[in-house]
Short mmCIF file of C-alpha atoms in Angstrom, two decimals:
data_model
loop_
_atom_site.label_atom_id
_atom_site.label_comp_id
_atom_site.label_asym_id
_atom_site.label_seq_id
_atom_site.Cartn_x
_atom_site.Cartn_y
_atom_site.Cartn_z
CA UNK O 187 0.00 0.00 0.00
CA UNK O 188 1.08 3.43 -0.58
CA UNK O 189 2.99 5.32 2.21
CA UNK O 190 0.82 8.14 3.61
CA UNK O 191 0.95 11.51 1.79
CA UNK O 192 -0.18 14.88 2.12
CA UNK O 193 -2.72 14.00 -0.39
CA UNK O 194 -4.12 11.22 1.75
CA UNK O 195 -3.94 13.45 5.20
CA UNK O 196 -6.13 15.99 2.72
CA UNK O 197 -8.45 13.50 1.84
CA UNK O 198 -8.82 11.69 5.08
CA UNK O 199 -9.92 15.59 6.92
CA UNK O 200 -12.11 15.68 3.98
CA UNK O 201 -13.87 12.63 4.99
CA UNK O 202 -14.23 13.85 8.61
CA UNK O 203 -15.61 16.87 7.44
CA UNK O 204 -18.61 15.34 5.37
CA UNK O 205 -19.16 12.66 7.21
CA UNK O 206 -21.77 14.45 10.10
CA UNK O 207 -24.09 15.36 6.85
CA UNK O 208 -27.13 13.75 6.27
CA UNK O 209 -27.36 12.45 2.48
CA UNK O 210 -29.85 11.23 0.83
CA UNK O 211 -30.34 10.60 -3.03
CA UNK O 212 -31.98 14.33 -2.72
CA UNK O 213 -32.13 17.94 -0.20
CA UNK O 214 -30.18 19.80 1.10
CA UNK O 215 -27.51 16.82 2.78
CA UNK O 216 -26.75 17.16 -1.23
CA UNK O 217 -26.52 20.47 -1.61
CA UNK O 218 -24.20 20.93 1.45
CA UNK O 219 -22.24 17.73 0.65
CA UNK O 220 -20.97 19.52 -3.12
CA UNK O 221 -20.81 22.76 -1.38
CA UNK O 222 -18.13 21.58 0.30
CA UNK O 223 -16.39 19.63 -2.55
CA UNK O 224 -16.76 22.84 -4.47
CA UNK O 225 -13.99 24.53 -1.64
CA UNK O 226 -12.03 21.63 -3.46
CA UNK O 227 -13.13 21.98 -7.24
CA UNK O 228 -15.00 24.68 -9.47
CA UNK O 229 -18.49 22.67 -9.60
CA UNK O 230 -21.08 22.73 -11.89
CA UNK O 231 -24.49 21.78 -10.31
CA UNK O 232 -27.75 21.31 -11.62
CA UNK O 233 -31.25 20.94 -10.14
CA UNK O 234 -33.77 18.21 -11.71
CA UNK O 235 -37.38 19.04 -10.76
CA UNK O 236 -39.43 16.24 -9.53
CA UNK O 237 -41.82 14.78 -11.48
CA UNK O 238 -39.38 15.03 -14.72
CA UNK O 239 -39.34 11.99 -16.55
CA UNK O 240 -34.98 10.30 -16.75
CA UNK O 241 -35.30 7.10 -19.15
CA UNK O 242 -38.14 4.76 -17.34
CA UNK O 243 -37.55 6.53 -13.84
CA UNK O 244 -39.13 9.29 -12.77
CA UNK O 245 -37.25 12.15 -10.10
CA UNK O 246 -38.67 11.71 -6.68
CA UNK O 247 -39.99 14.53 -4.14
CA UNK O 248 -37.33 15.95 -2.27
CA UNK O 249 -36.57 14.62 1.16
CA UNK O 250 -35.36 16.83 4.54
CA UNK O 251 -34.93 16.17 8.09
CA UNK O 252 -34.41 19.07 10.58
CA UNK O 253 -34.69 16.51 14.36
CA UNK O 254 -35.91 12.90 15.07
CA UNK O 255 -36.01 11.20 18.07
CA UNK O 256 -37.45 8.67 20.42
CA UNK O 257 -37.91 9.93 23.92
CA UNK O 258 -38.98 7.77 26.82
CA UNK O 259 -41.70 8.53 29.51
CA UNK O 260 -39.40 11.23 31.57
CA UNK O 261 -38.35 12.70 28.13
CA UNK O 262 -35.05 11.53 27.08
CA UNK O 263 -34.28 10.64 24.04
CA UNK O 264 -33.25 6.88 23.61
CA UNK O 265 -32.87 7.26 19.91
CA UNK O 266 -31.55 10.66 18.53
CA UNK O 267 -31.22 11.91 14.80
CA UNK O 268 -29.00 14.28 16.06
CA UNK O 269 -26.45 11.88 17.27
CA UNK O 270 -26.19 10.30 13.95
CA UNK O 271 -27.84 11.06 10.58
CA UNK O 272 -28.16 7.33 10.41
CA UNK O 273 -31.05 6.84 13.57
CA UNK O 274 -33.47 7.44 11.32
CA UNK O 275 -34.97 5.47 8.00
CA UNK O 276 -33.49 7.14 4.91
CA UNK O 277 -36.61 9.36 3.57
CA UNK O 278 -38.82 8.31 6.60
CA UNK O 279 -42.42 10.31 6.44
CA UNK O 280 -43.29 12.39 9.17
CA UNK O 281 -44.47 11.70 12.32
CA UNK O 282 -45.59 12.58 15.63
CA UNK O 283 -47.27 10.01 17.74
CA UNK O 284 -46.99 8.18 21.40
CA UNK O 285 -46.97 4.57 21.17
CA UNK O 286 -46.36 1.45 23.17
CA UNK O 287 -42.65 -0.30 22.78
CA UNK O 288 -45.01 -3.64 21.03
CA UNK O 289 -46.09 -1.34 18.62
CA UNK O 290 -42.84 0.61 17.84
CA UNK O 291 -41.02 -2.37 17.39
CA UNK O 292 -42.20 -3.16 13.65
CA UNK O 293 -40.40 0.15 12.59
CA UNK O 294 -37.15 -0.04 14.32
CA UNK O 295 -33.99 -1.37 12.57
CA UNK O 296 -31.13 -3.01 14.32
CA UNK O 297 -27.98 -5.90 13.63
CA UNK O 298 -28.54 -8.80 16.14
CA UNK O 299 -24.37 -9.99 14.82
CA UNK O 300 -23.35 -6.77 16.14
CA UNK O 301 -25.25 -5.34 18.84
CA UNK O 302 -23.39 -2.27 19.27
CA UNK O 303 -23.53 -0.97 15.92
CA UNK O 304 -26.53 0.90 13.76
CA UNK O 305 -27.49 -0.11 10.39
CA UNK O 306 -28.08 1.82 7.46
CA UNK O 307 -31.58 1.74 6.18
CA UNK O 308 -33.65 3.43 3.24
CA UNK O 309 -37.27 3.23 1.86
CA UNK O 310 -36.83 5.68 -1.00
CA UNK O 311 -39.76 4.49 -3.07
CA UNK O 312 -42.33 3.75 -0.27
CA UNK O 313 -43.68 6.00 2.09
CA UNK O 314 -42.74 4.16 5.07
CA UNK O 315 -41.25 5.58 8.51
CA UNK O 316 -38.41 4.31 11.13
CA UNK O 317 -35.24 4.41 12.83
CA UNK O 318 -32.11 2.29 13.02
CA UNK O 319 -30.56 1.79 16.67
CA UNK O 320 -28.11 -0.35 18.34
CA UNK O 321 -29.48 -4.15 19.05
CA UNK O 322 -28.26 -3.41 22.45
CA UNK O 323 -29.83 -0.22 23.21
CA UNK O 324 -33.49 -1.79 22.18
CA UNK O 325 -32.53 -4.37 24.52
CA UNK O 326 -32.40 -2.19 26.98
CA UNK O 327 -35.42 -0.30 26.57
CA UNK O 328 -38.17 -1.00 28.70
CA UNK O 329 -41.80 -1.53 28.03
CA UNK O 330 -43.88 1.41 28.03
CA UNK O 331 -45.24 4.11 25.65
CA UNK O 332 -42.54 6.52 23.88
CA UNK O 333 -42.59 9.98 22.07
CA UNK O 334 -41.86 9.13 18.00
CA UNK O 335 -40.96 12.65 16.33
CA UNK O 336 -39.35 12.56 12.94
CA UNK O 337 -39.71 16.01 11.25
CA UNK O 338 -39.24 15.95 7.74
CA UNK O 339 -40.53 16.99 4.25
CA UNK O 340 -41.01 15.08 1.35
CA UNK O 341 -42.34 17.76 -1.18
CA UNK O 342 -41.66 18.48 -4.84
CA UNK O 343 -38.32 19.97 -5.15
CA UNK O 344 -35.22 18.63 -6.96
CA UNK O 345 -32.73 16.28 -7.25
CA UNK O 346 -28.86 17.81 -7.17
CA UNK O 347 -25.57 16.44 -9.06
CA UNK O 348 -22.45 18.31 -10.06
CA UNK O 349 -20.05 18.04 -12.45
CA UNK O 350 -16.49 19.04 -12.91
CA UNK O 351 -14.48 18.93 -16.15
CA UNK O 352 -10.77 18.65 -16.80
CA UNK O 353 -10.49 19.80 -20.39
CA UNK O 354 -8.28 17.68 -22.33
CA UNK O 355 -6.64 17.48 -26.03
CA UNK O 356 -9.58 15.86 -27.38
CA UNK O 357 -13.44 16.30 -27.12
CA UNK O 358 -13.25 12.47 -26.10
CA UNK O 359 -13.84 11.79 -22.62
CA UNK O 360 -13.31 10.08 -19.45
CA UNK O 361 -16.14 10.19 -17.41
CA UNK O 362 -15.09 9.10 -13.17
CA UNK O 363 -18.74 8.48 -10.85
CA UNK O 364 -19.20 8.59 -7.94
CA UNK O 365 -22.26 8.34 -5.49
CA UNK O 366 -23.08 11.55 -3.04
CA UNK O 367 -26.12 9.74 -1.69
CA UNK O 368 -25.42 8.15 1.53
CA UNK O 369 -25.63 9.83 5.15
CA UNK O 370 -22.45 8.89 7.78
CA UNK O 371 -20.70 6.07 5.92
CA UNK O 372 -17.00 6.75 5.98
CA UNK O 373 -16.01 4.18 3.24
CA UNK O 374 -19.21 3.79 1.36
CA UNK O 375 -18.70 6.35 -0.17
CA UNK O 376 -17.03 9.62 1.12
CA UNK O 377 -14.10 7.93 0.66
CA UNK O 378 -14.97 7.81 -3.30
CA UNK O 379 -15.38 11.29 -3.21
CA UNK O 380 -12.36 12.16 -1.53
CA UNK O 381 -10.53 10.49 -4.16
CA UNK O 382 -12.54 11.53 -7.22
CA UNK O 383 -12.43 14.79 -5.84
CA UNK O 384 -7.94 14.83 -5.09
CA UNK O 385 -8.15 12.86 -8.87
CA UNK O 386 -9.64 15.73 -10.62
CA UNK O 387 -7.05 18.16 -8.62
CA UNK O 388 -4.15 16.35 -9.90
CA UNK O 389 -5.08 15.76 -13.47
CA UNK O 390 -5.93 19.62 -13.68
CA UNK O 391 -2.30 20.03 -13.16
CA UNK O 392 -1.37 18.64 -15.91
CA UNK O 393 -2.47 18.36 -20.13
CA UNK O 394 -4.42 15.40 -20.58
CA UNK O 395 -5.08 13.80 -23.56
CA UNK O 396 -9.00 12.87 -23.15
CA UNK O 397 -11.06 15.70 -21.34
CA UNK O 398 -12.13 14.03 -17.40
CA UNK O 399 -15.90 14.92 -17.07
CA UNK O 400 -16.62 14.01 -12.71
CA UNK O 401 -20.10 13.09 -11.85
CA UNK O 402 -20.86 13.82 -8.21
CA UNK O 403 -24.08 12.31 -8.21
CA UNK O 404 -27.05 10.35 -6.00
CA UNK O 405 -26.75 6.65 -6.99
CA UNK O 406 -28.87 4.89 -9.24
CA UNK O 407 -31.18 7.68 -9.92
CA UNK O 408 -28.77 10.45 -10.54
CA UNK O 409 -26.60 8.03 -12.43
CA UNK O 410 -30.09 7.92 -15.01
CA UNK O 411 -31.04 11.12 -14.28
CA UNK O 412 -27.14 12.01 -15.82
CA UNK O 413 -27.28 9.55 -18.66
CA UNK O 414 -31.16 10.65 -19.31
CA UNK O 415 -30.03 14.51 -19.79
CA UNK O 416 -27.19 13.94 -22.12
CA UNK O 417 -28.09 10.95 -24.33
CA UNK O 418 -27.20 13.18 -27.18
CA UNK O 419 -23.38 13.13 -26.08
CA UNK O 420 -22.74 9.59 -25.13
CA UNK O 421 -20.82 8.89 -28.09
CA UNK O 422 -18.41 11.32 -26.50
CA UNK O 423 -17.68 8.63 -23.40
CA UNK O 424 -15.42 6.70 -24.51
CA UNK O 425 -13.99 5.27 -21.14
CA UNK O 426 -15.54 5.50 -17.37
CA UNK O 427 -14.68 4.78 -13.74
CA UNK O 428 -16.90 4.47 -10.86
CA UNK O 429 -14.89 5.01 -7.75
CA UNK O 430 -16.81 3.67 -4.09
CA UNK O 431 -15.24 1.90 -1.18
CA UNK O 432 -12.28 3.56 -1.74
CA UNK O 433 -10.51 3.78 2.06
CA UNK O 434 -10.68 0.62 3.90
CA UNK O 435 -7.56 -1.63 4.67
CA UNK O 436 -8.87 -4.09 1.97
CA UNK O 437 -7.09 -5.31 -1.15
CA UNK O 438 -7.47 -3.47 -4.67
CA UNK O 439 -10.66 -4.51 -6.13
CA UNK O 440 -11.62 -3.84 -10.51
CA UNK O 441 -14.45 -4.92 -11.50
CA UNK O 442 -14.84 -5.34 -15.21
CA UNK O 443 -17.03 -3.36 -17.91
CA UNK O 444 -20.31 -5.11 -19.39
CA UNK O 445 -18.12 -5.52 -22.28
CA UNK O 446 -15.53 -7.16 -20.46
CA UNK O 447 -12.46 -6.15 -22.73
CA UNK O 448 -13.35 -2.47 -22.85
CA UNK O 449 -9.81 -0.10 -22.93
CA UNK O 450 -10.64 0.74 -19.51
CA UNK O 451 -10.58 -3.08 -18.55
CA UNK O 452 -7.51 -4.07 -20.10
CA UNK O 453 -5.47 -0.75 -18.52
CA UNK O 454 -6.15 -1.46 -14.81
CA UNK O 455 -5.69 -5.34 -15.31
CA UNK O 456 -2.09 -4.03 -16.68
CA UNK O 457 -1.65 -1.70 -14.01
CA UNK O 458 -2.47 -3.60 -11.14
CA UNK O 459 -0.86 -6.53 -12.13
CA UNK O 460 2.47 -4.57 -12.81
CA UNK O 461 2.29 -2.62 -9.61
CA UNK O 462 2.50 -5.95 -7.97
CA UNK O 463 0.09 -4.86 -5.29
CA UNK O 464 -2.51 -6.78 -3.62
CA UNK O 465 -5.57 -7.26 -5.68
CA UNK O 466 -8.27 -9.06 -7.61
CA UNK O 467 -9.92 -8.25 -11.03
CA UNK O 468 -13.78 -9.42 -11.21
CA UNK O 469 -16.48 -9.94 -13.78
CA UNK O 470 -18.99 -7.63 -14.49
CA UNK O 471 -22.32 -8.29 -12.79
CA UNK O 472 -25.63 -6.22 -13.31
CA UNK O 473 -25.47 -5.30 -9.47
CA UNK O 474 -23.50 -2.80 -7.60
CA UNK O 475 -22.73 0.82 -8.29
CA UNK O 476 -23.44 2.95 -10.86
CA UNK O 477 -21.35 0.93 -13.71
CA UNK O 478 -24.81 -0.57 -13.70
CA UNK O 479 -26.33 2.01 -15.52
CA UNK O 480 -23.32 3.64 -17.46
CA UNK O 481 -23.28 -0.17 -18.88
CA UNK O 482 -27.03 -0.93 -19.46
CA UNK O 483 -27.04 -2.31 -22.63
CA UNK O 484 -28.71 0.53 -24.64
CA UNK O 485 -25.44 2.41 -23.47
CA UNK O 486 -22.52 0.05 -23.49
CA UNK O 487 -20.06 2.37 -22.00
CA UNK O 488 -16.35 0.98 -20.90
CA UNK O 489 -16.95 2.00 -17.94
CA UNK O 490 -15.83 -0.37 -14.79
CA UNK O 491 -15.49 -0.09 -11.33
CA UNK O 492 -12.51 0.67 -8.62
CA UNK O 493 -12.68 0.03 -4.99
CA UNK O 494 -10.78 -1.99 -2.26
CA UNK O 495 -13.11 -4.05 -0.52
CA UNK O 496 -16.44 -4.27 -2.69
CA UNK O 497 -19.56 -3.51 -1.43
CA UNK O 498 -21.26 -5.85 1.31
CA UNK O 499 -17.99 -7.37 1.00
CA UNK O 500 -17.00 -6.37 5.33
CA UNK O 501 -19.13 -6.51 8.10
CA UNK O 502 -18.97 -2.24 8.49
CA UNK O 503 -20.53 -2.17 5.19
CA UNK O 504 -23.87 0.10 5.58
CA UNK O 505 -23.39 0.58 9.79
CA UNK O 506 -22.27 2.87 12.05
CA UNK O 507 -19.13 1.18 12.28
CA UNK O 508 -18.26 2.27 8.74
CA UNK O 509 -16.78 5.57 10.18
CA UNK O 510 -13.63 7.79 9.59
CA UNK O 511 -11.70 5.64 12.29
CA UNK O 512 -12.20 2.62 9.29
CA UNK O 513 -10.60 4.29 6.52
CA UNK O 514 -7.22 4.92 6.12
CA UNK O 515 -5.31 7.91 4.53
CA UNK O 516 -2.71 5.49 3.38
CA UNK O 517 -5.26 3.31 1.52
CA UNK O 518 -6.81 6.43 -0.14
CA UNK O 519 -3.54 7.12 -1.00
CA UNK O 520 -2.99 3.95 -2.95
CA UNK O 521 -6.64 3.79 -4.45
CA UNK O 522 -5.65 8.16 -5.68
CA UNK O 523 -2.14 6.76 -7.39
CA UNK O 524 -3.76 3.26 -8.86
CA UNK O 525 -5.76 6.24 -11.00
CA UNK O 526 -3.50 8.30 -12.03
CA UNK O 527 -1.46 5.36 -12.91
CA UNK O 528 -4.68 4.15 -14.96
CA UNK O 529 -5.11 7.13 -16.36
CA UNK O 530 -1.55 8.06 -17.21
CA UNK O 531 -1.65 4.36 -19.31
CA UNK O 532 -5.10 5.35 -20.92
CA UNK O 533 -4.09 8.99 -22.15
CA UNK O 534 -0.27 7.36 -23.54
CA UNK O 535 -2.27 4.57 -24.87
CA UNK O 536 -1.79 5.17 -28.91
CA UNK O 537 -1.31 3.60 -32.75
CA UNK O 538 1.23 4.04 -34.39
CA UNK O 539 2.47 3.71 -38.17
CA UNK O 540 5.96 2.48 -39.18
CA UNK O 541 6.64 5.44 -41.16
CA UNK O 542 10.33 3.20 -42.44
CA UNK O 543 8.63 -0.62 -42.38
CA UNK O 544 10.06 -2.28 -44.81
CA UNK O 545 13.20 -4.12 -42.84
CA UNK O 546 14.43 -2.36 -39.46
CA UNK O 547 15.66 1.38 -39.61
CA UNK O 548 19.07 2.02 -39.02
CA UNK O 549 18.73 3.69 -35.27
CA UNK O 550 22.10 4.20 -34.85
CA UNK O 551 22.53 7.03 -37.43
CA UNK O 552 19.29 8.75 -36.13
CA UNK O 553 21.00 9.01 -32.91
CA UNK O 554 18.60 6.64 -30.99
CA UNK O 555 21.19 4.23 -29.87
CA UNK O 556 23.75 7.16 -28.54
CA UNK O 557 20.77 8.55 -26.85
CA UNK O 558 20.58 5.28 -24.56
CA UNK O 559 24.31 5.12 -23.74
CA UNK O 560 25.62 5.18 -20.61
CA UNK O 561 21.59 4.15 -19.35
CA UNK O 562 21.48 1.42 -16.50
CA UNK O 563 17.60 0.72 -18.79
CA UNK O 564 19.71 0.80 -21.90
CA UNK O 565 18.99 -2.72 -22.63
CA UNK O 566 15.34 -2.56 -22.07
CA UNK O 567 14.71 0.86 -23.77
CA UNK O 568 16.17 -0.31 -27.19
CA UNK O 569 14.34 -3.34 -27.08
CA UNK O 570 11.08 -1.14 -26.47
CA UNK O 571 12.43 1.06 -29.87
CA UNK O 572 12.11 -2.52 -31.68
CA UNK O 573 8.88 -3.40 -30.45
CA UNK O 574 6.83 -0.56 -31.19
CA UNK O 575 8.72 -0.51 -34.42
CA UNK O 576 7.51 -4.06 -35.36
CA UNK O 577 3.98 -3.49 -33.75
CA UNK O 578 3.11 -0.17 -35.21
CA UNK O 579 0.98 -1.19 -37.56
CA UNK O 580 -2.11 0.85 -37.59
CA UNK O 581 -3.92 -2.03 -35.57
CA UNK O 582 -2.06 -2.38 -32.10
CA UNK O 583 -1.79 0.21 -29.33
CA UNK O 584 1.04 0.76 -27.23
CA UNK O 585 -0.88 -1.74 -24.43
CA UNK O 586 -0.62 -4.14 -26.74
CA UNK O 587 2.83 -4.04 -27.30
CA UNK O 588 3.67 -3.53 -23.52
CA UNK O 589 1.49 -6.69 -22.92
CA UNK O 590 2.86 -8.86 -26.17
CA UNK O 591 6.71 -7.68 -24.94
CA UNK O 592 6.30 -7.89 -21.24
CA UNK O 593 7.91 -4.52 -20.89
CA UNK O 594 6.64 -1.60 -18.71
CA UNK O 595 4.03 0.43 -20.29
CA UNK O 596 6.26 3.88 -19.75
CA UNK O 597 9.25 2.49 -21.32
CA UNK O 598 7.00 1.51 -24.36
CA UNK O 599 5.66 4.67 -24.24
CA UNK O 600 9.03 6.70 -23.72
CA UNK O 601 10.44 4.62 -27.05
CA UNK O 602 6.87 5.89 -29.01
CA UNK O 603 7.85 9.31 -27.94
CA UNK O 604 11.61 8.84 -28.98
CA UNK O 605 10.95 7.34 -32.55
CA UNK O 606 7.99 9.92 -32.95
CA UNK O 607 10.41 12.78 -32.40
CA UNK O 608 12.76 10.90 -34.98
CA UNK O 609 10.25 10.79 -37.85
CA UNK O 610 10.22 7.52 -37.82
CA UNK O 611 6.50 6.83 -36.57
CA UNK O 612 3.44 8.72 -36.72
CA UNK O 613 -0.10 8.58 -34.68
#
């Protein structure tokens, strides 16, 4: 894993400071939640009024809380939205009402495996009400009536995503997701954010090839809602990443597009594999993030997904235990540098013509051999020069020929640049 960095430090304090906000896949949790990133980033955000129709979904009423509690007979609060944004059922319905603890039971949400922590729980779709506690604090409760309060809206309003864009070369783009929809969960998926956000920062320092379009979004619906709202411009996507579960101690997880040998694929297969670290490349399944829906087959976008543990794959997944204390600025370092060492593959990635093809050009007298002397690589970079040479061919890409050689991508890539500059190759 990557040593810690400044960049990680950053990213770890940005963590702490969303984590307190209550998201949800709309209000003003949102709103405050890109506010924040947009400190970080120059955002572009837009507001989707309900009712407005996003492929065969429809965008919801908006949903805000302001206090929710349970309160026993002599008035304190057993249960306490205030404490955590997570005590209460994601979009829960108002309510005010006394009831018995018989009756209250059948809307209260806890983990009997781990009594001390509180789940994560939604009913977006339903109107439904509830709160998520601690197996051992309902334990603990006695019988008797208790005070329910939850005061919230659900109203028309809209739902909020941002964008940022890193121009590049090319009109071609790279599009990185990630979701902006859940309350306090460290990992799932502040961490994402954190990194997408530090990614964007770092690749505006430089001139990349493709332009980097950032999707800060609400999962699942926003992901649509996105796709919906620019279905004229898809053909621009040419390669996407969906970045969640980016911060805990776990092993280097990519899962695969749709397509399965997308660009995308074949990069971070390369890259993790050469980087040696810890990790494991899966299929593409039609569950999980928002690859989902950037890969729906009307779309077909290469777009896969990044993470380190995947989702529901460790016990803090969706609880309280899934807190800043779990993630690690040292893993969000390594997930940050896995991407720009994706990305750094993906924008180098070209095809070449032999512009001299017909036996091998005489290197020496171009100066490409004295250019290598006295290198401790010297062996490796001329056999690069004789690769690309014999591979550029119209047909295969510079990850091809660091794949078909076994040679690092950059010294494929530095020998490209080399027999580019001597006219001896052309894009």
């Amino acid at each position: 894993m990557a040593p810690v960095t400044a960049a990680g430090e950053e990213m770890h304090a940005l963590v702490e400071r969303l984590y307190p906000l209550c998201r949800s896949i709309t209000g003003d949790g949102v709103r405050a939640t890109l506010e924040i990133v947009g400190e970080y980033l120059p955002l572009q955000v837009h507001e989707v009024p309900t009712g407005t129709q996003v492929l065969d979904w429809t965008v919801p009423q908006e949903w805000n809380i302001r206090d929710a509690y349970i309160a026993d007979g002599a008035g304190n609060r057993v249960v306490d939205f205030a404490a955590s944004s997570l005590h209460v059922l994601g979009y829960s319905v108002p309510v005010s009402a006394t009831m018995p603890l018989a009756e209250l039971r059948a809307h209260l949400y806890t983990l009997p495996e781990h009594p001390s922590w509180v789940p994560y729980r939604t009913s977006y779709y339903q109107p439904e009400w509830g709160f998520c506690l601690a197996q051992e604090t309902l334990d603990a409760l006695p019988d008797g009536d208790y005070e329910v309060r939850v005061d919230s809206t659900l109203a028309d309003g809209h739902l909020t995503y941002a964008e940022h864009v890193v121009p590049g070369q090319v009109a071609d783009e790279v599009i990185v997701s990630c979701h902006v929809c859940h309350p306090s969960l460290a990992n799932d998926n502040l961490a994402g954010i954190a990194v997408a956000t530090f990614l964007a920062r770092s690749l505006a320092e430089q001139s990349p090839y493709y332009t980097y379009r950032f999707l800060f979004a609400p999962g699942t619906i926003g992901a649509i809602t996105w796709l919906a709202r620019n279905a004229e411009r898809i053909d621009r996507v040419k390669h996407g990443l969906v970045l969640a579960c980016a911060g805990d101690p776990g092993r280097l997880t990519y899962k695969r597009s749709r397509r399965g040998d997308a660009e995308i694929d074949r990069v971070l297969r390369h890259v993790l594999a050469t980087s040696e670290r810890p990790h494991h490349v899966t299929e593409f399944t039609p569950y999980g993030y928002d690859e989902r829906q950037f890969c729906s087959p009307g779309f077909d976008l290469g777009v896969g997904s990044l993470s380190r543990t995947p989702y529901a794959g460790y016990p803090e997944y969706h609880t309280s235990a899934d807190n800043p204390d779990f993630v690690s600025p040292a893993a969000m370092a390594d997930t940050l540098a896995v991407c720009r060492e994706a990305f750094a593959v993906l924008d180098r990635n070209r095809r070449y013509v032999n512009l001299s093809p017909y036996g091998e050009p005489q290197l020496g007298r171009r100066g490409l051999y004295d250019s290598l002397g006295g290198r401790s690589d010297a062996k490796q970079a001329q056999m690069a020069m004789l690769w690309v040479l014999s591979l550029s061919d119209g047909e295969h890409a510079l990850l091809d020929v660091a794949e078909r050689s076994g040679l690092p991508f950059d010294a494929v890539a530095a020998a490209a640049d080399a027999l580019r500059g001597a006219g001896l190759i052309k894009a």
